[in-house]
mmCIF file of C-alpha atoms in Angstrom:
data_model
loop_
_atom_site.group_PDB
_atom_site.id
_atom_site.type_symbol
_atom_site.label_atom_id
_atom_site.label_comp_id
_atom_site.label_asym_id
_atom_site.label_seq_id
_atom_site.Cartn_x
_atom_site.Cartn_y
_atom_site.Cartn_z
ATOM 1 C CA HIS Z 15 27.112 11.513 -9.253
ATOM 2 C CA VAL Z 16 25.947 11.663 -12.457
ATOM 3 C CA PHE Z 17 24.834 7.967 -14.349
ATOM 4 C CA MET Z 18 24.143 8.610 -18.183
ATOM 5 C CA GLY Z 19 23.736 4.582 -18.951
ATOM 6 C CA THR Z 20 20.078 2.693 -18.052
ATOM 7 C CA PRO Z 21 19.477 2.295 -14.382
ATOM 8 C CA LYS Z 22 19.261 -0.687 -12.858
ATOM 9 C CA VAL Z 23 16.604 0.612 -10.146
ATOM 10 C CA SER Z 24 14.688 3.270 -10.728
ATOM 11 C CA ILE Z 25 13.446 4.571 -6.665
ATOM 12 C CA ILE Z 26 10.261 7.063 -6.695
ATOM 13 C CA VAL Z 27 9.444 9.622 -4.174
ATOM 14 C CA PRO Z 28 6.339 11.586 -4.490
ATOM 15 C CA VAL Z 29 7.130 14.545 -1.892
ATOM 16 C CA TYR Z 30 4.685 17.344 0.015
ATOM 17 C CA ASN Z 31 5.221 18.267 2.802
ATOM 18 C CA ALA Z 32 7.888 16.335 4.083
ATOM 19 C CA GLY Z 33 9.577 18.669 6.715
ATOM 20 C CA SER Z 34 13.053 17.509 8.446
ATOM 21 C CA TYR Z 35 12.715 14.335 7.883
ATOM 22 C CA PHE Z 36 13.143 14.576 3.935
ATOM 23 C CA SER Z 37 17.130 15.413 3.729
ATOM 24 C CA LYS Z 38 17.687 12.054 6.085
ATOM 25 C CA LEU Z 39 15.749 10.268 3.441
ATOM 26 C CA LEU Z 40 17.874 12.218 0.608
ATOM 27 C CA ASP Z 41 21.421 11.393 1.548
ATOM 28 C CA SER Z 42 20.068 7.230 2.696
ATOM 29 C CA LEU Z 43 19.476 7.402 -1.164
ATOM 30 C CA THR Z 44 22.324 9.425 -2.658
ATOM 31 C CA GLY Z 45 24.684 6.934 -0.822
ATOM 32 C CA GLN Z 46 23.502 3.935 -1.866
ATOM 33 C CA THR Z 47 25.737 1.434 -2.353
ATOM 34 C CA LEU Z 48 24.210 0.735 -6.050
ATOM 35 C CA LYS Z 49 25.588 3.512 -7.679
ATOM 36 C CA GLU Z 50 23.850 2.644 -11.378
ATOM 37 C CA ILE Z 51 20.831 4.322 -9.991
ATOM 38 C CA GLU Z 52 17.869 7.472 -10.266
ATOM 39 C CA ILE Z 53 15.988 9.185 -7.770
ATOM 40 C CA ILE Z 54 12.623 10.404 -9.040
ATOM 41 C CA LEU Z 55 11.272 13.093 -7.160
ATOM 42 C CA VAL Z 56 7.274 13.838 -7.817
ATOM 43 C CA LEU Z 57 7.114 17.427 -6.037
ATOM 44 C CA ASP Z 58 3.460 17.356 -5.257
ATOM 45 C CA CYS Z 59 2.900 20.946 -4.541
ATOM 46 C CA PRO Z 60 4.686 21.196 -1.326
ATOM 47 C CA THR Z 61 3.918 24.275 0.614
ATOM 48 C CA ASP Z 62 6.867 23.890 3.303
ATOM 49 C CA GLY Z 63 9.820 24.120 1.000
ATOM 50 C CA SER Z 64 10.307 20.906 0.304
ATOM 51 C CA ASP Z 65 11.091 21.330 -3.246
ATOM 52 C CA ARG Z 66 14.372 23.915 -2.396
ATOM 53 C CA VAL Z 67 15.671 20.701 -0.491
ATOM 54 C CA ALA Z 68 14.903 18.772 -3.456
ATOM 55 C CA GLU Z 69 16.629 21.348 -5.980
ATOM 56 C CA GLU Z 70 19.590 21.913 -3.852
ATOM 57 C CA TYR Z 71 20.051 17.573 -3.610
ATOM 58 C CA ALA Z 72 19.539 17.738 -7.711
ATOM 59 C CA ALA Z 73 22.068 19.996 -7.842
ATOM 60 C CA ARG Z 74 24.469 18.018 -6.288
ATOM 61 C CA ASP Z 75 23.115 14.625 -7.671
ATOM 62 C CA GLY Z 76 22.905 14.246 -11.518
ATOM 63 C CA ARG Z 77 20.653 11.280 -10.714
ATOM 64 C CA ILE Z 78 18.005 12.762 -8.916
ATOM 65 C CA VAL Z 79 15.097 13.897 -11.732
ATOM 66 C CA LEU Z 80 12.666 16.077 -10.384
ATOM 67 C CA VAL Z 81 9.013 16.258 -11.970
ATOM 68 C CA ARG Z 82 7.075 18.598 -10.609
ATOM 69 C CA ASN Z 83 2.473 18.577 -10.011
ATOM 70 C CA ARG Z 84 0.957 21.364 -11.487
ATOM 71 C CA GLU Z 85 -1.678 20.418 -9.188
ATOM 72 C CA ASN Z 86 -1.478 17.777 -6.090
ATOM 73 C CA LEU Z 87 -2.390 14.598 -6.947
ATOM 74 C CA HIS Z 88 -1.714 12.872 -3.904
ATOM 75 C CA VAL Z 89 0.487 9.685 -3.419
ATOM 76 C CA GLY Z 90 -1.234 7.359 -5.811
ATOM 77 C CA PHE Z 91 -1.145 8.974 -8.742
ATOM 78 C CA SER Z 92 2.422 11.152 -7.990
ATOM 79 C CA ARG Z 93 3.635 7.517 -8.116
ATOM 80 C CA ASN Z 94 2.484 7.312 -11.581
ATOM 81 C CA GLU Z 95 4.157 10.013 -12.550
ATOM 82 C CA GLY Z 96 7.131 8.563 -11.676
ATOM 83 C CA LEU Z 97 6.093 5.672 -13.489
ATOM 84 C CA LYS Z 98 5.939 7.611 -16.782
ATOM 85 C CA ILE Z 99 9.547 7.889 -16.942
ATOM 86 C CA ALA Z 100 11.490 5.664 -14.728
ATOM 87 C CA ARG Z 101 13.643 3.899 -16.610
ATOM 88 C CA GLY Z 102 15.617 1.238 -14.402
ATOM 89 C CA GLU Z 103 15.082 -2.665 -14.756
ATOM 90 C CA TYR Z 104 13.363 -2.633 -11.273
ATOM 91 C CA ILE Z 105 11.418 0.244 -9.436
ATOM 92 C CA GLY Z 106 11.244 1.376 -6.136
ATOM 93 C CA PHE Z 107 9.319 3.383 -3.789
ATOM 94 C CA CYS Z 108 9.928 5.416 -0.930
ATOM 95 C CA ASP Z 109 8.247 7.614 1.327
ATOM 96 C CA HIS Z 110 9.299 11.346 1.786
ATOM 97 C CA ASP Z 111 9.656 10.887 5.404
ATOM 98 C CA ASP Z 112 11.123 7.277 5.971
ATOM 99 C CA TRP Z 113 14.776 6.150 5.283
ATOM 100 C CA VAL Z 114 16.620 3.290 3.957
ATOM 101 C CA GLU Z 115 19.938 1.129 4.742
ATOM 102 C CA PRO Z 116 22.896 1.897 2.433
ATOM 103 C CA GLU Z 117 22.801 -2.132 0.964
ATOM 104 C CA MET Z 118 18.968 -2.274 0.509
ATOM 105 C CA PHE Z 119 18.372 -1.516 -3.453
ATOM 106 C CA GLU Z 120 22.178 -3.405 -4.184
ATOM 107 C CA LYS Z 121 20.435 -6.304 -2.491
ATOM 108 C CA MET Z 122 17.392 -6.673 -3.701
ATOM 109 C CA TYR Z 123 18.144 -5.830 -6.893
ATOM 110 C CA HIS Z 124 20.635 -8.753 -7.068
ATOM 111 C CA GLN Z 125 18.146 -11.068 -5.700
ATOM 112 C CA GLY Z 126 16.213 -10.028 -8.232
ATOM 113 C CA LYS Z 127 18.648 -10.680 -11.258
ATOM 114 C CA GLU Z 128 19.541 -14.037 -9.803
ATOM 115 C CA THR Z 129 15.876 -15.385 -9.641
ATOM 116 C CA GLY Z 130 13.968 -13.524 -12.163
ATOM 117 C CA ALA Z 131 11.409 -12.324 -9.851
ATOM 118 C CA GLU Z 132 9.157 -10.102 -11.148
ATOM 119 C CA VAL Z 133 9.072 -8.752 -7.417
ATOM 120 C CA VAL Z 134 11.389 -8.831 -4.617
ATOM 121 C CA VAL Z 135 10.218 -8.340 -1.156
ATOM 122 C CA ALA Z 136 12.527 -7.317 2.082
ATOM 123 C CA ASP Z 137 11.892 -6.859 5.587
ATOM 124 C CA TYR Z 138 11.609 -3.508 7.167
ATOM 125 C CA TRP Z 139 11.461 -1.324 10.475
ATOM 126 C CA ILE Z 140 8.697 0.870 12.040
ATOM 127 C CA GLN Z 141 9.942 3.451 14.107
ATOM 128 C CA ARG Z 142 7.384 5.580 16.525
ATOM 129 C CA GLY Z 143 9.837 8.132 18.751
ATOM 130 C CA ASN Z 144 11.930 6.261 20.729
ATOM 131 C CA GLU Z 145 10.657 2.867 19.635
ATOM 132 C CA LYS Z 146 11.247 0.988 17.202
ATOM 133 C CA TRP Z 147 10.259 -2.656 15.687
ATOM 134 C CA THR Z 148 10.804 -4.971 12.997
ATOM 135 C CA ARG Z 149 7.765 -6.623 10.979
ATOM 136 C CA SER Z 150 8.844 -9.827 8.732
ATOM 137 C CA ILE Z 151 7.420 -11.749 6.259
ATOM 138 C CA PRO Z 152 7.578 -15.496 5.438
ATOM 139 C CA HIS Z 153 10.493 -16.347 3.477
ATOM 140 C CA GLU Z 154 10.852 -20.051 3.300
ATOM 141 C CA LEU Z 155 7.653 -20.897 1.078
ATOM 142 C CA PRO Z 156 7.896 -22.359 -2.761
ATOM 143 C CA ASP Z 157 6.459 -19.231 -5.145
ATOM 144 C CA THR Z 158 3.592 -20.757 -5.878
ATOM 145 C CA GLU Z 159 2.280 -20.852 -1.953
ATOM 146 C CA PHE Z 160 3.408 -17.565 -1.323
ATOM 147 C CA ILE Z 161 1.721 -16.054 -3.450
ATOM 148 C CA HIS Z 162 -1.265 -17.879 -3.074
ATOM 149 C CA ARG Z 163 -1.056 -17.065 0.589
ATOM 150 C CA GLN Z 164 0.099 -13.312 -0.085
ATOM 151 C CA PHE Z 165 -2.794 -12.611 -2.393
ATOM 152 C CA SER Z 166 -5.149 -14.138 -0.129
ATOM 153 C CA GLU Z 167 -4.011 -12.242 2.827
ATOM 154 C CA LEU Z 168 -4.182 -9.141 0.935
ATOM 155 C CA VAL Z 169 -7.637 -9.344 0.272
ATOM 156 C CA ASN Z 170 -8.280 -9.908 3.974
ATOM 157 C CA TYR Z 171 -6.866 -7.238 5.241
ATOM 158 C CA ARG Z 172 -5.335 -8.293 8.598
ATOM 159 C CA PRO Z 173 -3.572 -5.351 10.673
ATOM 160 C CA ALA Z 174 0.128 -5.850 10.184
ATOM 161 C CA GLN Z 175 2.149 -6.952 13.553
ATOM 162 C CA HIS Z 176 5.481 -5.934 15.400
ATOM 163 C CA ASN Z 177 8.154 -8.386 15.983
ATOM 164 C CA GLN Z 178 6.117 -11.215 13.941
ATOM 165 C CA SER Z 179 6.924 -13.031 10.812
ATOM 166 C CA LEU Z 180 3.433 -12.985 8.431
ATOM 167 C CA PHE Z 181 2.190 -12.523 5.620
ATOM 168 C CA ASN Z 182 -0.421 -9.337 6.621
ATOM 169 C CA ASN Z 183 3.099 -7.423 7.390
ATOM 170 C CA ASN Z 184 3.592 -6.988 3.710
ATOM 171 C CA GLY Z 185 0.875 -4.524 2.774
ATOM 172 C CA TYR Z 186 3.132 -1.625 1.866
ATOM 173 C CA ILE Z 187 5.010 -1.358 -1.167
ATOM 174 C CA TRP Z 188 8.184 0.411 0.080
ATOM 175 C CA ASN Z 189 9.671 -2.832 1.543
ATOM 176 C CA GLY Z 190 9.723 -4.095 -2.571
ATOM 177 C CA LEU Z 191 11.105 -4.570 -5.730
ATOM 178 C CA PHE Z 192 9.206 -4.432 -8.494
ATOM 179 C CA GLN Z 193 10.162 -5.176 -11.979
ATOM 180 C CA ARG Z 194 9.071 -2.607 -15.028
ATOM 181 C CA ASP Z 195 8.738 -4.598 -17.471
ATOM 182 C CA PHE Z 196 6.489 -6.614 -15.805
ATOM 183 C CA LEU Z 197 4.425 -3.348 -14.203
ATOM 184 C CA ASN Z 198 4.467 -2.268 -18.057
ATOM 185 C CA ARG Z 199 2.555 -5.578 -19.314
ATOM 186 C CA TYR Z 200 -0.297 -5.864 -17.079
ATOM 187 C CA HIS Z 201 -0.734 -2.235 -16.608
ATOM 188 C CA ILE Z 202 -0.204 -1.716 -12.938
ATOM 189 C CA ILE Z 203 -0.552 1.516 -11.639
ATOM 190 C CA PHE Z 204 -1.996 3.654 -7.963
ATOM 191 C CA PRO Z 205 -5.530 4.189 -7.711
ATOM 192 C CA ASP Z 206 -6.415 8.123 -7.021
ATOM 193 C CA ASN Z 207 -5.936 8.918 -3.455
ATOM 194 C CA ARG Z 208 -8.550 11.620 -3.818
ATOM 195 C CA VAL Z 209 -11.948 9.534 -4.136
ATOM 196 C CA THR Z 210 -10.218 6.018 -2.564
ATOM 197 C CA THR Z 211 -7.957 4.163 -0.373
ATOM 198 C CA PHE Z 212 -4.997 1.688 0.539
ATOM 199 C CA GLU Z 213 -3.062 2.472 -2.925
ATOM 200 C CA ASP Z 214 -0.485 0.417 -1.944
ATOM 201 C CA ARG Z 215 -2.688 -2.459 -1.422
ATOM 202 C CA VAL Z 216 -4.047 -1.343 -4.797
ATOM 203 C CA PHE Z 217 -0.811 -2.072 -6.401
ATOM 204 C CA LEU Z 218 0.064 -4.946 -4.948
ATOM 205 C CA LEU Z 219 -3.316 -7.420 -5.820
ATOM 206 C CA GLN Z 220 -2.270 -6.613 -9.226
ATOM 207 C CA VAL Z 221 1.240 -7.452 -8.590
ATOM 208 C CA TYR Z 222 0.109 -10.814 -6.758
ATOM 209 C CA ALA Z 223 -2.360 -11.615 -8.880
ATOM 210 C CA HIS Z 224 -0.049 -11.943 -12.097
ATOM 211 C CA ALA Z 225 3.506 -12.557 -10.611
ATOM 212 C CA LYS Z 226 5.220 -15.721 -10.745
ATOM 213 C CA GLN Z 227 8.530 -15.422 -8.876
ATOM 214 C CA VAL Z 228 9.177 -13.674 -5.703
ATOM 215 C CA GLY Z 229 12.824 -12.617 -4.606
ATOM 216 C CA HIS Z 230 13.094 -12.314 -0.791
ATOM 217 C CA VAL Z 231 15.886 -10.510 1.139
ATOM 218 C CA PRO Z 232 15.277 -11.702 4.645
ATOM 219 C CA GLN Z 233 16.774 -8.717 6.690
ATOM 220 C CA ALA Z 234 15.389 -5.126 7.645
ATOM 221 C CA LEU Z 235 16.365 -2.629 4.957
ATOM 222 C CA TYR Z 236 13.132 0.016 5.489
ATOM 223 C CA THR Z 237 12.507 2.180 8.376
ATOM 224 C CA HIS Z 238 9.490 3.222 7.778
ATOM 225 C CA ILE Z 239 8.509 6.516 10.635
ATOM 226 C CA TRP Z 240 5.328 6.778 12.315
ATOM 227 C CA HIS Z 241 4.158 9.999 13.143
ATOM 228 C CA GLY Z 242 0.902 12.230 13.352
ATOM 229 C CA SER Z 243 1.233 13.813 9.633
ATOM 230 C CA ASN Z 244 1.554 10.313 8.445
ATOM 231 C CA THR Z 245 -1.073 9.697 5.306
ATOM 232 C CA GLY Z 246 -2.624 6.919 6.964
ATOM 233 C CA ALA Z 247 -3.137 9.067 9.779
ATOM 234 C CA SER Z 248 -5.486 11.470 8.046
ATOM 235 C CA TYR Z 249 -9.090 11.989 8.325
ATOM 236 C CA SER Z 250 -9.646 11.002 4.785
ATOM 237 C CA PHE Z 251 -7.519 7.644 4.804
ATOM 238 C CA LYS Z 252 -10.168 5.845 6.331
ATOM 239 C CA SER Z 253 -12.894 7.838 5.786
ATOM 240 C CA LEU Z 254 -16.016 5.480 4.999
ATOM 241 C CA ALA Z 255 -16.345 7.304 1.313
ATOM 242 C CA HIS Z 256 -13.075 6.005 0.722
ATOM 243 C CA ILE Z 257 -13.219 2.675 2.439
ATOM 244 C CA THR Z 258 -16.608 1.702 0.237
ATOM 245 C CA VAL Z 259 -14.741 3.105 -2.939
ATOM 246 C CA TYR Z 260 -11.758 1.072 -2.208
ATOM 247 C CA LEU Z 261 -14.105 -1.745 -1.169
ATOM 248 C CA LYS Z 262 -16.354 -1.928 -4.481
ATOM 249 C CA TRP Z 263 -13.299 -1.616 -6.626
ATOM 250 C CA LEU Z 264 -12.141 -5.059 -4.582
ATOM 251 C CA TYR Z 265 -14.856 -6.809 -5.201
ATOM 252 C CA GLN Z 266 -14.587 -5.799 -9.233
ATOM 253 C CA PHE Z 267 -10.996 -6.620 -8.903
ATOM 254 C CA LEU Z 268 -11.794 -10.584 -7.751
ATOM 255 C CA LYS Z 269 -14.786 -10.739 -9.933
ATOM 256 C CA SER Z 270 -12.561 -10.267 -12.727
ATOM 257 C CA GLU Z 271 -9.842 -12.184 -12.134
ATOM 258 C CA GLY Z 272 -11.912 -15.263 -11.567
ATOM 259 C CA ARG Z 273 -11.398 -15.001 -7.810
ATOM 260 C CA LEU Z 274 -14.520 -14.302 -6.189
ATOM 261 C CA ASN Z 275 -15.918 -17.373 -5.350
ATOM 262 C CA THR Z 276 -12.328 -18.595 -3.643
ATOM 263 C CA GLU Z 277 -11.595 -15.495 -1.949
ATOM 264 C CA THR Z 278 -15.389 -14.707 -0.501
ATOM 265 C CA GLY Z 279 -14.390 -15.777 2.855
ATOM 266 C CA ASN Z 280 -11.286 -13.074 2.914
ATOM 267 C CA TYR Z 281 -13.455 -10.173 1.324
ATOM 268 C CA THR Z 282 -16.468 -10.620 3.703
ATOM 269 C CA ASP Z 283 -14.046 -10.184 6.468
ATOM 270 C CA ALA Z 284 -12.530 -7.559 4.806
ATOM 271 C CA VAL Z 285 -15.780 -5.579 4.377
ATOM 272 C CA THR Z 286 -16.834 -6.508 7.829
ATOM 273 C CA LEU Z 287 -13.399 -4.714 9.579
ATOM 274 C CA LEU Z 288 -13.038 -2.251 7.044
ATOM 275 C CA THR Z 289 -16.449 -1.026 7.892
ATOM 276 C CA TYR Z 290 -16.436 -1.378 11.147
ATOM 277 C CA THR Z 291 -13.191 0.556 12.006
ATOM 278 C CA SER Z 292 -13.931 3.261 9.427
ATOM 279 C CA PHE Z 293 -17.350 3.878 11.851
ATOM 280 C CA ARG Z 294 -15.275 3.850 14.719
ATOM 281 C CA HIS Z 295 -13.015 6.330 12.797
ATOM 282 C CA GLU Z 296 -16.055 8.673 11.563
ATOM 283 C CA LEU Z 297 -17.287 9.021 15.214
ATOM 284 C CA ARG Z 298 -13.853 10.016 15.997
ATOM 285 C CA HIS Z 299 -13.610 12.882 14.047
ATOM 286 C CA LEU Z 300 -17.810 13.661 13.346
ATOM 287 C CA PRO Z 301 -20.364 14.685 15.443
ATOM 288 C CA VAL Z 302 -22.652 11.470 16.342
ATOM 289 C CA GLY Z 303 -25.652 12.165 14.042
ATOM 290 C CA LYS Z 304 -22.924 13.116 10.991
ATOM 291 C CA ALA Z 305 -21.553 9.800 11.339
ATOM 292 C CA VAL Z 306 -24.305 7.469 11.370
ATOM 293 C CA LYS Z 307 -25.307 9.069 8.696
ATOM 294 C CA GLN Z 308 -22.333 7.891 6.578
ATOM 295 C CA LEU Z 309 -23.707 4.606 6.826
ATOM 296 C CA LYS Z 310 -26.019 5.091 3.965
ATOM 297 C CA LEU Z 311 -22.692 4.148 2.138
ATOM 298 C CA ILE Z 312 -23.270 0.603 3.341
ATOM 299 C CA ARG Z 313 -26.209 0.231 3.770
ATOM 300 C CA GLN Z 314 -27.367 1.487 -0.156
ATOM 301 C CA ASP Z 315 -24.525 -1.064 -1.957
ATOM 302 C CA VAL Z 316 -25.787 -4.039 -3.184
ATOM 303 C CA THR Z 317 -22.003 -5.835 -3.263
ATOM 304 C CA LEU Z 318 -21.180 -4.479 0.302
ATOM 305 C CA GLN Z 319 -24.763 -5.891 1.823
ATOM 306 C CA ALA Z 320 -23.703 -8.892 -0.046
ATOM 307 C CA ALA Z 321 -21.076 -9.262 1.860
ATOM 308 C CA ILE Z 322 -22.861 -8.653 5.095
ATOM 309 C CA ARG Z 323 -25.347 -11.533 4.621
ATOM 310 C CA LYS Z 324 -22.737 -13.966 3.893
ATOM 311 C CA ALA Z 325 -21.060 -12.405 7.239
ATOM 312 C CA PHE Z 326 -23.993 -13.114 8.955
ATOM 313 C CA GLY Z 327 -23.355 -17.208 8.393
ATOM 314 C CA ARG Z 328 -20.032 -16.445 9.867
ATOM 315 C CA LEU Z 329 -21.456 -14.193 13.170
ATOM 316 C CA TRP Z 330 -18.795 -16.814 15.197
ATOM 317 C CA HIS Z 331 -16.302 -15.711 13.885
ATOM 318 C CA TYR Z 332 -16.362 -11.951 14.521
ATOM 319 C CA PRO Z 333 -16.551 -10.319 18.315
ATOM 320 C CA PRO Z 334 -19.951 -8.717 20.203
ATOM 321 C CA THR Z 335 -18.790 -5.617 19.027
ATOM 322 C CA LYS Z 336 -18.855 -6.209 15.259
ATOM 323 C CA VAL Z 337 -21.892 -8.032 15.327
ATOM 324 C CA VAL Z 338 -23.606 -5.296 16.917
ATOM 325 C CA PHE Z 339 -22.213 -3.046 13.739
ATOM 326 C CA LEU Z 340 -23.419 -6.136 11.384
ATOM 327 C CA PHE Z 341 -26.633 -5.413 12.177
ATOM 328 C CA LEU Z 342 -26.769 -1.714 12.019
ATOM 329 C CA VAL Z 343 -25.309 -1.683 8.872
ATOM 330 C CA PHE Z 344 -27.651 -4.709 7.734
ATOM 331 C CA ASN Z 345 -30.441 -3.426 4.961
ATOM 332 C CA PRO Z 346 -32.721 -6.390 4.257
ATOM 333 C CA PHE Z 347 -34.429 -4.166 1.075
ATOM 334 C CA CYS Z 348 -31.528 -3.991 -0.768
ATOM 335 C CA LYS Z 349 -31.133 -5.591 -4.247
ATOM 336 C CA ARG Z 350 -29.636 -9.096 -3.534
ATOM 337 C CA VAL Z 351 -26.580 -9.716 -5.841
ATOM 338 C CA ARG Z 352 -24.772 -13.045 -5.203
ATOM 339 C CA LEU Z 353 -20.524 -12.863 -3.952
#
């Protein structure tokens, strides 16, 4: 295939060590029923031969564009490299070890064009070994209500749930399609995963802070494969060092958008949940003494301490283990700021 015109959709795929999953993804992308696409493979210095697989597919399909990072940028900045050259009316994203239904981008593109939506969302599958679950998103709401509730859920960070229809299932970007002009207008890009985490959520918070219309495809079109090599399973993804950078970014973002007052409860919940689960993550990966030392990242930060003070007014809202954790990380001598 060779497509010389302006693509309807650009699909950006950061590629590191994708292993045996990569060919299935590329087969599912090159086999899309929407032919007017470009597939941007951002080669993030892979060491397992994934670059050779990408080159073989690119030799057979002219719609594949190869971008080679000079250094390992990780997934967020690699996606930004793809965004720099993307030409499509809409932008989609895939992980290198997932796969998509043949009609995914045709259905989502047509929904976007029909509604003029800046973002289109669909349901998706989660697969782990032989088990497979669907995750759905509420689709039958006016745009203003959907956007408002989705933004608040992204701030709060409640975990996604299998086989249910919930806003907290929409915390990833690979089940979405995004209008390129909209992303450029608001300079929406990804953060650096080498210093922070939750790059999908950072991107989506910016999207839903500015979007006015959302298109919906109430069908599971994307399959996310969960295995031990996922980025989300790595130590750094949930480390306190990266979590605290994200939470401080979120505070500044809400403040700059004038949403800190309305989202204080959700931000407080996010600080409590994420620092607590991150500390448990540290205990699983580090010696106890070293893990406990990491708590200084919470005890010495004024914005996190402000959220923890707020949390003390919501103790009934949390289980006993989180209450104990809040007392453990509370620093009464830390400078006070208001949320």
